[in-house]
Structures are given as structure tokens and as C-alpha cells.
Short mmCIF file of C-alpha atoms in Angstrom, two decimals:
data_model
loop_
_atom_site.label_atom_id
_atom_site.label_comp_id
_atom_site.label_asym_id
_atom_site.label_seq_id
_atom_site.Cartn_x
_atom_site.Cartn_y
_atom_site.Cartn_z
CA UNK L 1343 44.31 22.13 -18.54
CA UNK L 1344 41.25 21.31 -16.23
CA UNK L 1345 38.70 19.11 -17.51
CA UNK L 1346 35.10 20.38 -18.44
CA UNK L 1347 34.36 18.41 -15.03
CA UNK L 1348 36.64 20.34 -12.76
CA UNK L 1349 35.54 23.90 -14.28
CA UNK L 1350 31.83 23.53 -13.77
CA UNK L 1351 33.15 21.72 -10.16
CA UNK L 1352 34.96 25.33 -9.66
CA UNK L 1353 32.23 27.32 -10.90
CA UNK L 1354 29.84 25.69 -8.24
CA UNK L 1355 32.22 26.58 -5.67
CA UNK L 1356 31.95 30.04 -6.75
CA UNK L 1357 28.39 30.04 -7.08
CA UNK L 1358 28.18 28.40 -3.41
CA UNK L 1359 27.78 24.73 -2.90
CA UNK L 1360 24.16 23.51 -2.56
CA UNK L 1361 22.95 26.60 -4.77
CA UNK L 1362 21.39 26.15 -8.03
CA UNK L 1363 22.48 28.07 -10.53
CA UNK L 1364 20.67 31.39 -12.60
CA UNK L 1365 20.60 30.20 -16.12
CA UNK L 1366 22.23 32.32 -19.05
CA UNK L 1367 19.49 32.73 -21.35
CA UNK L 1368 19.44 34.68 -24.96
CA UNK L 1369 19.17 37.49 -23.50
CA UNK L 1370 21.32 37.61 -21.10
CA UNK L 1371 23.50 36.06 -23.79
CA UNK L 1372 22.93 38.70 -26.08
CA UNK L 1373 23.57 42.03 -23.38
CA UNK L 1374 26.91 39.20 -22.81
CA UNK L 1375 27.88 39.57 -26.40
CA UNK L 1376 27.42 43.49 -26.92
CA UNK L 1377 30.15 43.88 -24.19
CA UNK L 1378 32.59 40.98 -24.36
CA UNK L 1379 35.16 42.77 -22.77
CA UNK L 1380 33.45 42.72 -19.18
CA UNK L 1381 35.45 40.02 -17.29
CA UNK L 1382 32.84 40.69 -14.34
CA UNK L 1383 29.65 39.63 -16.06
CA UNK L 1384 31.26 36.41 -18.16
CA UNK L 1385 31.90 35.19 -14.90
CA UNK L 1386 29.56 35.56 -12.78
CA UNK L 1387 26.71 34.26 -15.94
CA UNK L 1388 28.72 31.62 -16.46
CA UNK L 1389 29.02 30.50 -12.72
CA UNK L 1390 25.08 30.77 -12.46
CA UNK L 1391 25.15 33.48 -9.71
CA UNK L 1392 22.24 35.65 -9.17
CA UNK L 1393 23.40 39.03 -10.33
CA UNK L 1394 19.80 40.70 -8.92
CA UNK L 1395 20.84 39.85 -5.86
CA UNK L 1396 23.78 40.60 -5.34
CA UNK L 1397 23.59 43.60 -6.37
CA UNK L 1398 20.79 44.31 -3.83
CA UNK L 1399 23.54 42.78 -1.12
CA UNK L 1400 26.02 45.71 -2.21
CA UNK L 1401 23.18 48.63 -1.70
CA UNK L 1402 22.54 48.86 -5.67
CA UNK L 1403 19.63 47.20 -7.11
CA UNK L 1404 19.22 47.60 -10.29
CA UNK L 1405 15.28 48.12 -11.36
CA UNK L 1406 14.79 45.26 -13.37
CA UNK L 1407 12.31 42.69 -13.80
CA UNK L 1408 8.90 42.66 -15.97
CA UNK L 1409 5.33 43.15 -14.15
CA UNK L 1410 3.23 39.98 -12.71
CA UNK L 1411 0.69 41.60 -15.18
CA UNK L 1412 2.98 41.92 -18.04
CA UNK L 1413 3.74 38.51 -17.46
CA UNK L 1414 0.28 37.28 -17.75
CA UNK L 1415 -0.73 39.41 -20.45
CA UNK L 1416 2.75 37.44 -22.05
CA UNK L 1417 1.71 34.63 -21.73
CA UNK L 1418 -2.05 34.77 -22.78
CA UNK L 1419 -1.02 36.34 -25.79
CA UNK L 1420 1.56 33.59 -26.61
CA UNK L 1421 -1.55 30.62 -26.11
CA UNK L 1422 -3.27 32.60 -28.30
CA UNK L 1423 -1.00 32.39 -31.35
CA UNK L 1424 -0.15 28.55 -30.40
CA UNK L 1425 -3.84 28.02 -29.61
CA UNK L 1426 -5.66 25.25 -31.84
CA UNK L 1427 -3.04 23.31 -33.43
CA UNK L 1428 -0.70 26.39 -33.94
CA UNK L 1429 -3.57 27.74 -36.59
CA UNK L 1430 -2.43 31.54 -36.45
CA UNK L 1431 0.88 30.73 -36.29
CA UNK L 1432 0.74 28.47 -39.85
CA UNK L 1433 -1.10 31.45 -40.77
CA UNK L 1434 1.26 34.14 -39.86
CA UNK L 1435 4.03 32.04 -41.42
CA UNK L 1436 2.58 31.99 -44.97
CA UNK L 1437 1.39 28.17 -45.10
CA UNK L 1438 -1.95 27.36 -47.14
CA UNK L 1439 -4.73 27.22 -45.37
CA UNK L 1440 -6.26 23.88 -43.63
CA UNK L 1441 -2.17 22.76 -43.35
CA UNK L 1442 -1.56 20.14 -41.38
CA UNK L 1443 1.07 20.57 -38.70
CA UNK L 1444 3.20 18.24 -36.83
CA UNK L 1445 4.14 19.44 -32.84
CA UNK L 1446 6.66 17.01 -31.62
CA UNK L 1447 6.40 16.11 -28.15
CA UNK L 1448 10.10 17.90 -26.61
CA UNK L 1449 10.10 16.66 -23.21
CA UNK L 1450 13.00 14.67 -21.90
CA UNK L 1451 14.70 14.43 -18.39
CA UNK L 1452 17.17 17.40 -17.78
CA UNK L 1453 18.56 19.96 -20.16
CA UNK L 1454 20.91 17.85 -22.12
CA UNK L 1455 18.13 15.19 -22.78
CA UNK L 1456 15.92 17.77 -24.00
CA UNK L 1457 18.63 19.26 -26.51
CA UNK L 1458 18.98 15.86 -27.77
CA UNK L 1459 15.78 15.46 -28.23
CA UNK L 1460 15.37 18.85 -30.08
CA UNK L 1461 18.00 17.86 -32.43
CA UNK L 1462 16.24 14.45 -32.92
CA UNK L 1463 13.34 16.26 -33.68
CA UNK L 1464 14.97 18.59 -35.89
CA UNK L 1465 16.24 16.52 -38.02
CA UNK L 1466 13.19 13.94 -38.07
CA UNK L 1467 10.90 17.40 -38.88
CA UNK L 1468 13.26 18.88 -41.85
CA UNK L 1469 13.53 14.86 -43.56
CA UNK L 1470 9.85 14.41 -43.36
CA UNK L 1471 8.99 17.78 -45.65
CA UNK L 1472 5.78 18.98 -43.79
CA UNK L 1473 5.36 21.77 -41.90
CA UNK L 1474 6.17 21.40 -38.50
CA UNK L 1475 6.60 23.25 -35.53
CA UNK L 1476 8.82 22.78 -32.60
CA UNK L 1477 6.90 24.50 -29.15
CA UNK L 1478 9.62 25.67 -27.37
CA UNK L 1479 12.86 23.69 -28.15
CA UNK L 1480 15.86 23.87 -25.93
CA UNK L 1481 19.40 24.63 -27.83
CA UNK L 1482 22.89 24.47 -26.74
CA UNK L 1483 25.97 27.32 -27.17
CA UNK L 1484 29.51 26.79 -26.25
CA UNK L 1485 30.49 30.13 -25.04
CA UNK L 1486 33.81 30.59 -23.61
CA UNK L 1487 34.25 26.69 -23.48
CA UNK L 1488 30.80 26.90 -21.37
CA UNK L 1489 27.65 25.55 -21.85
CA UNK L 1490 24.29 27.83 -22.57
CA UNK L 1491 21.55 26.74 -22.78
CA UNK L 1492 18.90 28.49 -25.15
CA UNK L 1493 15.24 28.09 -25.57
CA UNK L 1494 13.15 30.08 -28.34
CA UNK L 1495 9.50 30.78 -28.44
CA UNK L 1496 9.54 28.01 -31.28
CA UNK L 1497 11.20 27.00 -34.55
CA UNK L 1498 9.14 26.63 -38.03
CA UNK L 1499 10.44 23.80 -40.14
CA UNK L 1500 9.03 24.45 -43.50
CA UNK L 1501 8.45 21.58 -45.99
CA UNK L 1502 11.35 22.84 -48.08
CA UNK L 1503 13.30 21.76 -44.82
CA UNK L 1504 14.34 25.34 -44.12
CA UNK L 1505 14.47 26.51 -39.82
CA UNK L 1506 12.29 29.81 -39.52
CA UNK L 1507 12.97 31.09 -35.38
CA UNK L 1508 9.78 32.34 -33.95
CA UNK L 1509 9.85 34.80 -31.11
CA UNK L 1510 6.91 36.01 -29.82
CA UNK L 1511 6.45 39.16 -28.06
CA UNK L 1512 4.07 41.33 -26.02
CA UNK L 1513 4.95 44.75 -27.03
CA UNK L 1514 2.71 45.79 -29.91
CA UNK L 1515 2.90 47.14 -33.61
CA UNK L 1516 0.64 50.23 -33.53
CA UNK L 1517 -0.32 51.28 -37.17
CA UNK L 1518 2.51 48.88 -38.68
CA UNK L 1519 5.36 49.91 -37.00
CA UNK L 1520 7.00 48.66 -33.39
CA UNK L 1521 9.28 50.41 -30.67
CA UNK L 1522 12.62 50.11 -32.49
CA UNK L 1523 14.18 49.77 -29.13
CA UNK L 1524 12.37 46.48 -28.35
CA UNK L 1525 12.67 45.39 -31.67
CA UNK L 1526 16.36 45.72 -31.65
CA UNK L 1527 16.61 43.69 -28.68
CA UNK L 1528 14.27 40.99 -29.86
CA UNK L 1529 16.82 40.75 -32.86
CA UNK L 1530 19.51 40.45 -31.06
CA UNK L 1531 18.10 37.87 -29.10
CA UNK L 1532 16.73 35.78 -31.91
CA UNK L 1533 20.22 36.00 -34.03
CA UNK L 1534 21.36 33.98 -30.53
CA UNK L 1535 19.12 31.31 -31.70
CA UNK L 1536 20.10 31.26 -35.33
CA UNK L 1537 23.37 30.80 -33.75
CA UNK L 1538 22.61 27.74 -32.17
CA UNK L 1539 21.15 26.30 -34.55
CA UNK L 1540 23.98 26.80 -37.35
CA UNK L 1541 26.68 25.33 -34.65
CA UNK L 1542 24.12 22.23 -35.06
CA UNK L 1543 26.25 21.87 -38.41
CA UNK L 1544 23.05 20.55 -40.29
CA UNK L 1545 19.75 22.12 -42.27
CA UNK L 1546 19.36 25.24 -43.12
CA UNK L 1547 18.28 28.39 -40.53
CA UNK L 1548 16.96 30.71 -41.93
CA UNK L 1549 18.32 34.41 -41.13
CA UNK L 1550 14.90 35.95 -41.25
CA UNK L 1551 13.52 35.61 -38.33
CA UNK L 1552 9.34 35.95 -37.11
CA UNK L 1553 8.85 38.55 -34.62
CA UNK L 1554 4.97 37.64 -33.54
CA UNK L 1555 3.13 40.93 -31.60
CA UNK L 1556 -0.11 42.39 -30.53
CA UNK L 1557 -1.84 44.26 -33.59
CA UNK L 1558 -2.21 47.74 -31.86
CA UNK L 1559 -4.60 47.48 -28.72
CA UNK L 1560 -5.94 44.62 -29.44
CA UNK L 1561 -4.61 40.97 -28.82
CA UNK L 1562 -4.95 40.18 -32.25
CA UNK L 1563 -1.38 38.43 -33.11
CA UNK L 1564 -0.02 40.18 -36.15
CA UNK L 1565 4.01 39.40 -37.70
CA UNK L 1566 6.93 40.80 -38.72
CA UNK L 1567 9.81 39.60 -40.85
CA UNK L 1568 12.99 40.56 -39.32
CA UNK L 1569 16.88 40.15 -41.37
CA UNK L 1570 19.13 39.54 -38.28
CA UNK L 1571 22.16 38.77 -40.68
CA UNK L 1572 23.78 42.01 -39.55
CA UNK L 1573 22.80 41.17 -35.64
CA UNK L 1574 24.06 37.73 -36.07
CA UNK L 1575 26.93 38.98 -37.49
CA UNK L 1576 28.12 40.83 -34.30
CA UNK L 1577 27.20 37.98 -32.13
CA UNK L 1578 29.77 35.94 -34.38
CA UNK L 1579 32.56 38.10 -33.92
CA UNK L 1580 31.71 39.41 -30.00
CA UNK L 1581 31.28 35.90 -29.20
CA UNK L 1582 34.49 34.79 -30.28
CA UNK L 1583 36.55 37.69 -28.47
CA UNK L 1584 35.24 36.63 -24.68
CA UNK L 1585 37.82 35.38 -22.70
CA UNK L 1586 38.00 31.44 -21.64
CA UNK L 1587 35.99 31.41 -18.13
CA UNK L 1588 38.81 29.20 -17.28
CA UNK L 1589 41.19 31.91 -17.77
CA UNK L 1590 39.09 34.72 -15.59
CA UNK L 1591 38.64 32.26 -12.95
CA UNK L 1592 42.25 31.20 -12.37
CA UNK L 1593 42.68 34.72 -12.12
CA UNK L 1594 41.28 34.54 -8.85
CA UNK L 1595 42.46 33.70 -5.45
CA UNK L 1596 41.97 30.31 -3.98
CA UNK L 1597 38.48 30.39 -1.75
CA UNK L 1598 36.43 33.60 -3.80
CA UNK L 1599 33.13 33.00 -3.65
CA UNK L 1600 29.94 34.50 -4.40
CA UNK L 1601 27.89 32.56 -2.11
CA UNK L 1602 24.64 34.43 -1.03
CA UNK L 1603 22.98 31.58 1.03
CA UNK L 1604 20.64 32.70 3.62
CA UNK L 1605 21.82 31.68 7.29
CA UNK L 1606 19.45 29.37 9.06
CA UNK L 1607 16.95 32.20 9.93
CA UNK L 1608 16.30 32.74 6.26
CA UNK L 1609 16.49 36.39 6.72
CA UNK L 1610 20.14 37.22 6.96
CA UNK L 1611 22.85 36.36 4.41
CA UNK L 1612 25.61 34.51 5.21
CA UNK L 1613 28.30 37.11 4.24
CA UNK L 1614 28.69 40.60 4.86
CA UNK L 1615 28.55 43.25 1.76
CA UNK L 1616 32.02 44.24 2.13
CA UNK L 1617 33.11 40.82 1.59
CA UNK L 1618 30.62 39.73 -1.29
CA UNK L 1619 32.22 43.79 -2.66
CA UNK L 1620 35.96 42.87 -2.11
CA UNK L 1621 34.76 39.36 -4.01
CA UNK L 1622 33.06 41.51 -6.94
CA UNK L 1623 35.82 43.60 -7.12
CA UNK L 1624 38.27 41.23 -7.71
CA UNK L 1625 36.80 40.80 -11.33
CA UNK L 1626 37.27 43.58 -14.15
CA UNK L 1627 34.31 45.22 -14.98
CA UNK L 1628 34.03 47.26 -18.10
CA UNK L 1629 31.32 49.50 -17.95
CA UNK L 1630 29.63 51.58 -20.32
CA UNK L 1631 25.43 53.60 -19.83
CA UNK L 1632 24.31 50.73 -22.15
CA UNK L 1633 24.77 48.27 -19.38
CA UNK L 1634 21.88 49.79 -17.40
CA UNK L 1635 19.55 48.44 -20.06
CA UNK L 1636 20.97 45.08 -19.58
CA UNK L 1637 22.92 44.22 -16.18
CA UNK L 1638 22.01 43.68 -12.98
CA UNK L 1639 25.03 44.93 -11.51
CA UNK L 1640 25.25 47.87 -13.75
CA UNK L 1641 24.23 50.80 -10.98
CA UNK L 1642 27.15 49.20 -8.99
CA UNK L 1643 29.52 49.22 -11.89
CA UNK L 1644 28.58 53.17 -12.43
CA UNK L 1645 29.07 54.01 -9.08
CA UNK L 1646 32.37 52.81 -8.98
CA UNK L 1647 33.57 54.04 -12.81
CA UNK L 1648 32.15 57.47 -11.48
CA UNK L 1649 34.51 57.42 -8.01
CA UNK L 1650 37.66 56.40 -9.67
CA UNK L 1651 36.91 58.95 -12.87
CA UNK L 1652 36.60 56.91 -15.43
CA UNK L 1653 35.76 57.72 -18.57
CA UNK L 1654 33.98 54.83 -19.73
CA UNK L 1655 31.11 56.32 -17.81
CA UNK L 1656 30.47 58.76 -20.11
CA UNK L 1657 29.79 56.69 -22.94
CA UNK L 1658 32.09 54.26 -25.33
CA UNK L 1659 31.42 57.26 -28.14
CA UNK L 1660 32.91 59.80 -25.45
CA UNK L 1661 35.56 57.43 -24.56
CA UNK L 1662 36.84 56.50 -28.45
CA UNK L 1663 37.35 60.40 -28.47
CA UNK L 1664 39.18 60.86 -25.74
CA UNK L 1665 42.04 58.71 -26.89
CA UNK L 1666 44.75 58.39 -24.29
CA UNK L 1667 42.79 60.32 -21.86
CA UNK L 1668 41.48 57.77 -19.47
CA UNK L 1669 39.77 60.05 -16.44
CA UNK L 1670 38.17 63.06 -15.69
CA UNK L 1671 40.60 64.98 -13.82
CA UNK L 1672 43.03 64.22 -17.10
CA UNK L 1673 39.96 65.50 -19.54
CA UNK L 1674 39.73 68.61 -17.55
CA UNK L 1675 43.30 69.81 -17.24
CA UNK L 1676 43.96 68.77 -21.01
CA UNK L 1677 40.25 71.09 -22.04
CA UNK L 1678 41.23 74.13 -19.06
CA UNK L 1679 45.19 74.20 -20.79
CA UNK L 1680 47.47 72.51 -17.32
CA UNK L 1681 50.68 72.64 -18.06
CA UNK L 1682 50.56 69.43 -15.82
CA UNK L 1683 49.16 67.63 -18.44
CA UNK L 1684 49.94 64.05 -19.21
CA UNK L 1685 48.94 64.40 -22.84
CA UNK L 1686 50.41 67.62 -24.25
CA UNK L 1687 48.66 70.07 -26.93
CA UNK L 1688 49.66 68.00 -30.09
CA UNK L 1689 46.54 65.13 -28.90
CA UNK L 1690 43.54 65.70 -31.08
CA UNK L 1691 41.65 65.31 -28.43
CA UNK L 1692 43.41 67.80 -26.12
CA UNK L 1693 43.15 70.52 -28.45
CA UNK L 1694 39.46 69.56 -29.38
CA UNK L 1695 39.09 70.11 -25.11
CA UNK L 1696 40.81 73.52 -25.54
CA UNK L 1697 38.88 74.51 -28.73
CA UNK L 1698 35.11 73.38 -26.99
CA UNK L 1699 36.29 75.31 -23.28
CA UNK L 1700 37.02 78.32 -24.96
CA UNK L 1701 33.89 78.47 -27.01
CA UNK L 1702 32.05 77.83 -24.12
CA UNK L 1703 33.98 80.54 -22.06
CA UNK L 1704 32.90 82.99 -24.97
CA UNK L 1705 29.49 81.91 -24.78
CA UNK L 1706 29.39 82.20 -21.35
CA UNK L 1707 30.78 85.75 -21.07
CA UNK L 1708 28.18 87.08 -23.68
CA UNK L 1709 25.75 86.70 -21.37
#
């Protein structure tokens, strides 16, 4: 069994010497957890490689990335509700008015410092019984025997020593209600936190979490309390079923890499696409349309679920349906009656194929 040394020594190799690694954040954590089964993405996170990029080296960027504007607007809005002692936060948490906060200063050299220091901090903040706020705290996961590390907008500790996760956003709630979309995935990510902070195995997290947004037009900070129990819950359970990195990665061949260095020019990579692809390819994917919400590499994935016929790339709903039906050309012999048929007429699904082609063959001809 290698040592925690020798897999982060191999995943550097992978990731090409000298380059510094993409860090797996909540998010990225969170799109990680909601498909568990995708060998391709757990190791390529986990090995720190930028996904953007190579999927721009295989011809299929994926359109990600938020606005320089967006960005700014972000983070203006986020001074704001930290702005003077963290008043309209204390505010938007419930605490009297004219309460005195602690901020704890968080720095500390490198990530692991600063998680210590977090969970000094933590602990100092939830024995003292004041309010105090933690401005962006770094957390660590274990996830798949890896290291993540996680850092929220900021993390209420109430004076009754409960841990209330604060994420603030820049998508507003017009007339009291938010894009459920964006909400979702601001859940999601926050449970991620709550996470962390339960593996800390002391205090008490809270499982409501503080979703901070613009009131309407305005940048007038207005909250939300959001339940990610059921979120959190799936996290749990997804978490738990992703494969060992270890185990992907001894799956493949002595010298894979994913190194995208630039050559000394600094315009031309150092490796062709086909051999970054025949790299790629040597890890499972398992793709589903939700990934192009969330993955990088997710227009690559479709193209190549599309040219072998899969039917994962229709949908997991489409695909639970199917049942042993695993590609197109089986869907449409089983729905247009082949007697070459792997599955034969005794499949649910088969005869649900027959029973939807020959409705639509009688709507058709009653045109």
C-alpha cells in the first residue's frame, strides 16, 4: 500500500512535474459528489490538472467561467455585507443590535497551517460564548484518501457555541424568492462545508445554512435560511461510493501523464492532442447532460458517449428505463421490432419501444 507521500508524489507526475496544481474547491467538490461514478473527473481533480484546458487542447472547450464584471460586482457586494465590523452580517444573522463581534485573524503559512489555525480558532470562538465570526476559514476533506481543501464565505459561531456556514452570493432574491437553480447549487455547495466541519469531530454545525444575496436590483444584502440536511445527506452517501484515487491511478500504465506545459516559446504545448486524448481516454468517464453544468471536460465526454451510442447521453432518467439496453442502435431495433434483437419482446422496456413507435407511426400516418 503506497504511502500518502508516494500518491501525491504520483499524482504530481500526472499533473506534470514543476506544475502547480488546480485546487478542488466545494464546488467542484460538490458537481464531484453528484456523479461519483466518473473515474475520469476523480482523477484528474484529485491530481490538480487543469480540466479548462485541456479540454481546449482536445478541440472542446467547455464555456465556463464567470464575467470580470460579475466578478467585481462579487466581490463589492461581499465587502459590503463584511463592511464595518461585519455589522449587516450580525444583523442578517439575528444578533441584538450594537453586538460585539470577534474576527480572528486566519492567516498562517500554507494550507495546512491555515486549517490549523481555523480549527484553533474554532474552538477558541465556540469556548469563549460571543459571537464571532470567522472571514473566510480554510477546511479540510478526506475524499478518496485525498486531501481537499475547502474555504467558505465565513462561519458564524453563535454564543450558544453553535457553527452557522455563511455563503454569500451575487445572484439576487427579486420579490422574496431566488433562481432555484442557483440556489440548489449554493446548497449543495454549502452542505460541503457542513461536511467539513462535522469530520472536525467537535461543536455543533448547524444544518441551516445563510445564503446572503442582493435584495432585487439593488445591492442591499438581504438572507435566506437554507435546510441542507437532505443535500448533505447525498454528499454523505456519494462521497463514500468514489473509488480510492489510488485504485484509478494504478489502473494506469506506467508514464500517463497529463502534462500541458508550454514549450519554451510559451505558445505551443508540449504534447500533441492525440496524445493528451489517448491519455484522457485511458480513464472511464461516465457521462450524463448534467455534467455540462458542471465539468470542464463535459462537451468532450458528449462527443464521445454520442459516437460510440451510448445511452447515458440521453439522460440517467432515459438510461434507468432502458434497462439492459445500453446503445442506440440496440434502442432502435428493440422500438422498430428486429428480430436481431439482443433483448427479446418480454423486456419492459422493449415492448414500451414497440408500444411508443407504433403510436407514433399512427400519429404520423393521420396526417
Amino acid at each position: 500500500m503506497s504511502t500518502t507521500h508516494d500518491l501525491r508524489e504520483r499524482l504530481a507526475g500526472l499533473r506534470g512535474p514543476g506544475t502547480d496544481p488546480r485546487p478542488l474547491d466545494a464546488r467542484a467538490l460538490a458537481a464531484l459528489a453528484a456523479n461519483p461514478g466518473c473515474r475520469r473527473r476523480a482523477l484528474l481533480d484529485a491530481a490538480g490538472v487543469d480540466k479548462a484546458a485541456v479540454a481546449g487542447v482536445l478541440g472542446n472547450p467547455a464555456p465556463f467561467g464567470q464575467s470580470q464584471f460579475a466578478f467585481i460586482r462579487g466581490h463589492a457586494f461581499e465587502a459590503r455585507v463584511k463592511g464595518n465590523g461585519c455589522a449587516e452580517l450580525l444583523r442578517l444573522l439575528g444578533a441584538p443590535e450594537d453586538t460585539e463581534v470577534a474576527l480572528p485573524d486566519l492567516t498562517a503559512p500554507g494550507p495546512e497551517g491555515r486549517v490549523a489555525r481555523t480549527r484553533l480558532a474554532l474552538k477558541e470562538a465556540t469556548a469563549a460564548a460571543r459571537w464571532t465570526v470567522l472571514d473566510h476559514p480554510l477546511l479540510a476533506l478526506e475524499v478518496a484518501d485525498s486531501p481537499v481543501y475547502l474555504e467558505p464565505d465565513a462561519i458564524a459561531v453563535r454564543p450558544d457555541g453553535s457553527w452557522t456556514v455563511i455563503e454569500v452570493k451575487s445572484f439576487p432574491i427579486l420579490d422574496g424568492s431566488a433562481d432555484a437553480v442557483k440556489v440548489g447549487a449554493a446548497a449543495r455547495q454549502a452542505a460541503v462545508y457542513v461536511l467539513a466541519l462535522e469530520r472536525l469531530g467537535f461543536g455543533t454545525p448547524d444544518h441551516r445554512v445563510l445564503l446572503v444575496c442582493p435584495k432585487d436590483f439593488s445591492n442591499l444584502p438581504v438572507a435566506e435560511v437554507v435546510d441542507v440536511r437532505k443535500q448533505l445527506s447525498v454528499t454523505r452517501r456519494q462521497l463514500a461510493r468514489l473509488t480510492r484515487i489510488e485504485e484509478i491511478a494504478d489502473t494506469l500504465p506506467e508514464g500517463t501523464s497529463f502534462d500541458l506545459r508550454l514549450a519554451d516559446d510559451r505558445r505551443t504545448p508540449t504534447r500533441s492532442a492525440a496524445e493528451l486524448r489517448a491519455a484522457v481516454e485511458l480513464l472511464p468517464a461516465a457521462y450524463a447532460p448534467e455534467c455540462l453544468a458542471s465539468c470542464e471536460l463535459s462537451f468532450h465526454c458528449r462527443d464521445q458517449a454520442r459516437a460510440c451510442g451510448a445511452v447515458e447521453a440521453l439522460g440517467r432518467g432515459v438510461r434507468a428505463e432502458l434497462g439492459s439496453l445500453t446503445d442506440v442502435e440496440q434502442v432502435l431495433a428493440a422500438a422498430l421490432g428486429d428480430s436481431g434483437a439482443e433483448a427479446g419482446p418480454d423486456d419492459p422496456a422493449v415492448a414500451a419501444l414497440r408500444r411508443a413507435a407504433a403510436l407514433r407511426a399512427e400519429a404520423l400516418g393521420c396526417r
